[in-house]
Amino acid sequence: MSQPTTPRRNLALFDMDGTLLAWDTQVLFAGFVCARQPWRRLLFLPFLFMLPLIPLHMISKTLMKRLFLGYLKGLTPDRLEQLSRHFAQVIVTRFMFPEVIDRLRQHQRQGDLCVLATASPDFYAKFIGLELGFDYTMATQVKITAPQMPLCPALPQGNHKGSRKVSNFKRIGILDHTGPIIITAYSDSSADLPMLNLATQKVLINPSSKLRSLLPPSDHIEIITTPLPWKNSFGKIMTTVKFLLGLGKFQRFFL
């Protein structure tokens, strides 16, 4: 996508997972792939084996993300792109929060520069950004290898999360301006505090009590509460596992 151009426009910065939609799209994409090739569920075993090491701080979250992406092993770049394009169409038409998409459309009508900033992999995030009409999409870069994807793909720039988002905003120049602008940031996560702290206006989507407590009450904060597809934490875990593995009725969302 092209670099932002002058004159400077107001900025609208959007997180994706938990903000534009309830789900972690990494889980949804894994389910999308496993619904087509169920044998790929076996490729989650290295990730599951290492999972207990996270609370012990014996393995980094970046390495865990690489291990999770092992289910892509053997896919060609062309096939991965084909799946990513189709997935983006499904996600945009079936999973988005209407209330948040309405805000995006409002920013677009006003001529604001709209940026999608997510920790999700870039190979499908860029197509979701295109489907939604974002001016710029920033995501975790995953090294796409030919002729086939490896079991533990590299993340050349690390995990696109937290302060890394702000660093990339500065790198591409969207924070450079000659006059006052309004920055509106949308997120559901305390991991996005660096991005939220840039904002003139902060819009929190179904925020946790932790996130609310970390922001001063004097800040310009708006809270949007949307219906969620689960009743409690246990329900969220169970539904996530079913989506992840593409089991039962959850296959119909992806086929």
Tab-separated table of C-alpha atoms in Angstrom:
chain	number	residue	atom	x	y	z
A	1	MET	CA	0.000	0.000	0.000
A	2	SER	CA	1.105	3.542	-0.640
A	3	GLN	CA	2.674	5.751	1.986
A	4	PRO	CA	0.441	8.410	3.616
A	5	THR	CA	0.498	11.684	1.696
A	6	THR	CA	0.218	15.345	2.669
A	7	PRO	CA	-1.766	17.274	3.759
A	8	ARG	CA	-1.893	15.335	7.006
A	9	ARG	CA	-5.182	13.762	7.967
A	10	ASN	CA	-6.640	12.767	11.296
A	11	LEU	CA	-5.670	9.223	12.252
A	12	ALA	CA	-7.855	6.270	13.186
A	13	LEU	CA	-5.800	3.373	14.575
A	14	PHE	CA	-7.496	-0.011	14.912
A	15	ASP	CA	-6.374	-3.189	16.617
A	16	MET	CA	-7.996	-6.268	15.043
A	17	ASP	CA	-8.485	-9.341	17.261
A	18	GLY	CA	-10.960	-8.566	20.043
A	19	THR	CA	-11.549	-5.112	18.555
A	20	LEU	CA	-12.941	-5.519	15.044
A	21	LEU	CA	-14.201	-8.982	15.945
A	22	ALA	CA	-14.474	-11.103	19.077
A	23	TRP	CA	-12.097	-13.824	17.983
A	24	ASP	CA	-8.370	-14.350	17.708
A	25	THR	CA	-8.034	-14.620	13.934
A	26	GLN	CA	-4.999	-16.874	14.325
A	27	VAL	CA	-7.334	-19.479	15.801
A	28	LEU	CA	-9.922	-18.916	13.073
A	29	PHE	CA	-7.384	-19.241	10.274
A	30	ALA	CA	-6.013	-22.443	11.783
A	31	GLY	CA	-9.559	-23.830	11.890
A	32	PHE	CA	-10.104	-22.629	8.327
A	33	VAL	CA	-7.093	-24.656	7.170
A	34	CYS	CA	-7.762	-27.720	9.370
A	35	ALA	CA	-11.365	-27.955	8.158
A	36	ARG	CA	-9.935	-28.592	4.684
A	37	GLN	CA	-7.052	-30.834	5.723
A	38	PRO	CA	-7.865	-32.432	9.110
A	39	TRP	CA	-4.494	-34.222	9.318
A	40	ARG	CA	-2.899	-30.834	9.994
A	41	ARG	CA	-4.241	-30.949	13.554
A	42	LEU	CA	-1.284	-33.213	14.334
A	43	LEU	CA	1.055	-30.321	13.578
A	44	PHE	CA	-0.139	-28.536	16.734
A	45	LEU	CA	1.640	-31.162	18.875
A	46	PRO	CA	4.983	-29.267	19.171
A	47	PHE	CA	3.059	-26.153	20.241
A	48	LEU	CA	1.003	-28.092	22.807
A	49	PHE	CA	4.122	-29.811	24.142
A	50	MET	CA	5.789	-26.430	24.819
A	51	LEU	CA	2.679	-24.726	26.207
A	52	PRO	CA	3.428	-25.526	29.904
A	53	LEU	CA	6.757	-23.685	29.597
A	54	ILE	CA	5.096	-20.281	29.118
A	55	PRO	CA	4.136	-19.695	32.788
A	56	LEU	CA	7.658	-20.755	33.758
A	57	HIS	CA	9.128	-18.096	31.425
A	58	MET	CA	11.227	-20.778	29.756
A	59	ILE	CA	10.104	-20.004	26.216
A	60	SER	CA	9.322	-16.747	24.473
A	61	LYS	CA	5.893	-15.843	23.143
A	62	THR	CA	7.479	-15.163	19.768
A	63	LEU	CA	8.815	-18.723	19.568
A	64	MET	CA	5.413	-20.065	20.674
A	65	LYS	CA	3.818	-18.104	17.856
A	66	ARG	CA	6.240	-19.675	15.392
A	67	LEU	CA	5.454	-23.150	16.730
A	68	PHE	CA	1.728	-22.489	16.483
A	69	LEU	CA	2.164	-21.625	12.803
A	70	GLY	CA	3.573	-25.121	12.258
A	71	TYR	CA	0.172	-26.238	10.956
A	72	LEU	CA	1.108	-24.427	7.712
A	73	LYS	CA	3.971	-26.851	7.048
A	74	GLY	CA	4.096	-27.956	3.414
A	75	LEU	CA	1.786	-25.266	2.025
A	76	THR	CA	3.095	-23.539	-1.081
A	77	PRO	CA	3.122	-19.726	-1.182
A	78	ASP	CA	0.411	-19.732	-3.863
A	79	ARG	CA	-1.859	-22.004	-1.826
A	80	LEU	CA	-1.310	-19.938	1.328
A	81	GLU	CA	-2.265	-16.766	-0.546
A	82	GLN	CA	-5.354	-18.445	-1.994
A	83	LEU	CA	-6.494	-19.564	1.467
A	84	SER	CA	-5.721	-16.138	2.950
A	85	ARG	CA	-7.821	-14.285	0.374
A	86	HIS	CA	-10.781	-16.606	0.889
A	87	PHE	CA	-10.414	-16.417	4.668
A	88	ALA	CA	-10.438	-12.617	4.600
A	89	GLN	CA	-13.732	-12.617	2.688
A	90	VAL	CA	-15.294	-15.027	5.196
A	91	ILE	CA	-14.081	-13.051	8.214
A	92	VAL	CA	-15.262	-9.691	6.920
A	93	THR	CA	-18.731	-10.952	5.982
A	94	ARG	CA	-19.437	-13.187	9.004
A	95	PHE	CA	-17.422	-12.210	12.066
A	96	MET	CA	-17.007	-8.437	12.376
A	97	PHE	CA	-18.605	-6.293	15.104
A	98	PRO	CA	-21.134	-4.091	13.238
A	99	GLU	CA	-20.733	-1.322	15.829
A	100	VAL	CA	-16.980	-1.073	15.245
A	101	ILE	CA	-17.248	-1.367	11.462
A	102	ASP	CA	-19.696	1.544	11.576
A	103	ARG	CA	-16.992	3.603	13.306
A	104	LEU	CA	-14.475	2.614	10.652
A	105	ARG	CA	-16.876	3.708	7.909
A	106	GLN	CA	-17.428	7.009	9.678
A	107	HIS	CA	-13.677	7.679	9.771
A	108	GLN	CA	-13.401	6.762	6.104
A	109	ARG	CA	-16.229	9.142	5.141
A	110	GLN	CA	-14.452	11.911	7.052
A	111	GLY	CA	-11.278	11.281	5.089
A	112	ASP	CA	-9.258	10.097	8.101
A	113	LEU	CA	-6.191	7.943	7.552
A	114	CYS	CA	-7.294	4.504	8.768
A	115	VAL	CA	-4.604	2.083	9.932
A	116	LEU	CA	-5.066	-1.564	10.895
A	117	ALA	CA	-2.366	-2.529	13.413
A	118	THR	CA	-2.424	-6.146	14.536
A	119	ALA	CA	-0.180	-8.849	15.943
A	120	SER	CA	-1.796	-11.387	13.611
A	121	PRO	CA	0.196	-12.777	10.661
A	122	ASP	CA	0.513	-10.496	7.675
A	123	PHE	CA	-0.233	-13.166	5.069
A	124	TYR	CA	-3.973	-12.936	5.803
A	125	ALA	CA	-4.176	-9.652	7.756
A	126	LYS	CA	-3.234	-7.680	4.631
A	127	PHE	CA	-6.241	-9.112	2.795
A	128	ILE	CA	-8.590	-8.318	5.690
A	129	GLY	CA	-7.239	-4.765	5.558
A	130	LEU	CA	-7.942	-4.614	1.826
A	131	GLU	CA	-11.456	-6.001	2.234
A	132	LEU	CA	-12.251	-3.349	4.857
A	133	GLY	CA	-10.658	-0.490	2.936
A	134	PHE	CA	-7.882	0.404	5.380
A	135	ASP	CA	-5.267	2.823	4.060
A	136	TYR	CA	-2.491	0.835	5.678
A	137	THR	CA	-2.213	-2.591	7.317
A	138	MET	CA	0.576	-3.407	9.740
A	139	ALA	CA	0.921	-6.966	11.056
A	140	THR	CA	3.424	-9.593	12.173
A	141	GLN	CA	5.636	-10.393	9.203
A	142	VAL	CA	5.882	-14.131	8.566
A	143	LYS	CA	8.629	-15.315	6.218
A	144	ILE	CA	6.969	-17.117	3.323
A	145	THR	CA	9.349	-19.722	1.956
A	146	ALA	CA	9.353	-21.499	-1.381
A	147	PRO	CA	8.628	-24.137	-2.377
A	148	GLN	CA	6.872	-24.926	0.931
A	149	MET	CA	6.320	-23.502	4.412
A	150	PRO	CA	8.527	-24.961	7.202
A	151	LEU	CA	7.345	-26.309	10.550
A	152	CYS	CA	8.542	-23.210	12.431
A	153	PRO	CA	8.391	-20.175	10.106
A	154	ALA	CA	10.522	-17.156	10.916
A	155	LEU	CA	9.168	-13.795	12.097
A	156	PRO	CA	11.873	-11.450	10.727
A	157	GLN	CA	10.656	-8.370	12.622
A	158	GLY	CA	9.387	-10.142	15.732
A	159	ASN	CA	5.865	-10.035	17.081
A	160	HIS	CA	3.998	-6.888	15.987
A	161	LYS	CA	2.629	-6.024	19.403
A	162	GLY	CA	2.788	-3.328	22.088
A	163	SER	CA	5.461	-0.690	21.552
A	164	ARG	CA	6.460	-2.267	18.236
A	165	LYS	CA	3.234	-0.919	16.726
A	166	VAL	CA	4.189	2.620	17.731
A	167	SER	CA	7.723	2.151	16.370
A	168	ASN	CA	6.279	1.152	13.021
A	169	PHE	CA	3.865	4.102	13.003
A	170	LYS	CA	6.923	6.329	13.320
A	171	ARG	CA	8.908	4.337	10.767
A	172	ILE	CA	6.324	4.765	8.005
A	173	GLY	CA	5.719	8.405	8.905
A	174	ILE	CA	2.047	8.429	9.857
A	175	LEU	CA	2.813	10.320	13.069
A	176	ASP	CA	4.697	13.085	11.249
A	177	HIS	CA	2.541	16.158	10.771
A	178	THR	CA	2.857	19.901	10.550
A	179	GLY	CA	-0.261	20.831	12.511
A	180	PRO	CA	-2.630	19.463	15.142
A	181	ILE	CA	-4.439	16.253	14.302
A	182	ILE	CA	-6.915	14.071	16.136
A	183	ILE	CA	-5.748	10.505	16.777
A	184	THR	CA	-8.442	7.986	17.659
A	185	ALA	CA	-7.318	4.532	18.777
A	186	TYR	CA	-9.514	1.432	19.080
A	187	SER	CA	-8.483	-1.588	21.140
A	188	ASP	CA	-9.651	-4.192	23.645
A	189	SER	CA	-6.253	-5.038	25.113
A	190	SER	CA	-3.813	-3.683	27.681
A	191	ALA	CA	-1.067	-4.797	25.272
A	192	ASP	CA	-2.088	-1.795	23.173
A	193	LEU	CA	-1.392	0.794	25.873
A	194	PRO	CA	1.481	2.321	23.826
A	195	MET	CA	-0.915	2.837	20.910
A	196	LEU	CA	-3.753	4.048	23.142
A	197	ASN	CA	-1.445	6.531	24.842
A	198	LEU	CA	-0.807	8.185	21.475
A	199	ALA	CA	-4.492	8.893	21.057
A	200	THR	CA	-6.480	12.053	21.581
A	201	GLN	CA	-9.526	9.810	21.851
A	202	LYS	CA	-9.430	6.253	23.167
A	203	VAL	CA	-12.212	3.823	22.254
A	204	LEU	CA	-12.209	0.562	24.218
A	205	ILE	CA	-14.087	-2.463	22.915
A	206	ASN	CA	-15.409	-4.786	25.664
A	207	PRO	CA	-12.453	-3.760	27.864
A	208	SER	CA	-11.292	-5.815	30.810
A	209	SER	CA	-11.198	-4.268	34.275
A	210	LYS	CA	-7.382	-4.421	33.998
A	211	LEU	CA	-7.370	-2.247	30.901
A	212	ARG	CA	-9.764	0.272	32.456
A	213	SER	CA	-7.604	0.515	35.572
A	214	LEU	CA	-4.482	1.266	33.541
A	215	LEU	CA	-5.950	4.363	31.880
A	216	PRO	CA	-6.371	7.601	33.843
A	217	PRO	CA	-10.047	8.542	34.321
A	218	SER	CA	-9.231	12.006	32.987
A	219	ASP	CA	-8.427	10.561	29.547
A	220	HIS	CA	-10.917	10.936	26.719
A	221	ILE	CA	-12.247	7.379	26.871
A	222	GLU	CA	-15.285	5.857	25.220
A	223	ILE	CA	-16.386	2.281	25.870
A	224	ILE	CA	-18.252	0.185	23.312
A	225	THR	CA	-19.854	-2.993	24.625
A	226	THR	CA	-20.841	-5.548	22.006
A	227	PRO	CA	-22.524	-8.969	22.305
A	228	LEU	CA	-19.975	-11.769	22.626
A	229	PRO	CA	-20.367	-15.322	21.253
A	230	TRP	CA	-19.722	-16.921	24.653
A	231	LYS	CA	-21.188	-16.626	28.160
A	232	ASN	CA	-18.075	-17.042	30.294
A	233	SER	CA	-14.359	-17.854	30.169
A	234	PHE	CA	-14.967	-21.603	29.999
A	235	GLY	CA	-17.369	-21.138	27.099
A	236	LYS	CA	-14.791	-19.022	25.299
A	237	ILE	CA	-12.115	-21.708	25.734
A	238	MET	CA	-14.344	-24.534	24.526
A	239	THR	CA	-15.618	-22.619	21.501
A	240	THR	CA	-12.080	-21.541	20.633
A	241	VAL	CA	-10.853	-25.165	20.693
A	242	LYS	CA	-13.697	-26.252	18.401
A	243	PHE	CA	-12.909	-23.466	15.944
A	244	LEU	CA	-9.183	-24.178	16.154
A	245	LEU	CA	-9.652	-27.817	15.232
A	246	GLY	CA	-12.480	-27.201	12.760
A	247	LEU	CA	-14.724	-29.657	14.596
A	248	GLY	CA	-18.380	-30.514	14.055
A	249	LYS	CA	-20.763	-27.669	13.218
A	250	PHE	CA	-17.892	-25.188	13.334
A	251	GLN	CA	-16.658	-26.521	9.991
A	252	ARG	CA	-19.595	-24.916	8.201
A	253	PHE	CA	-18.232	-21.450	8.930
A	254	PHE	CA	-15.195	-22.202	6.825
A	255	LEU	CA	-16.210	-24.556	4.019
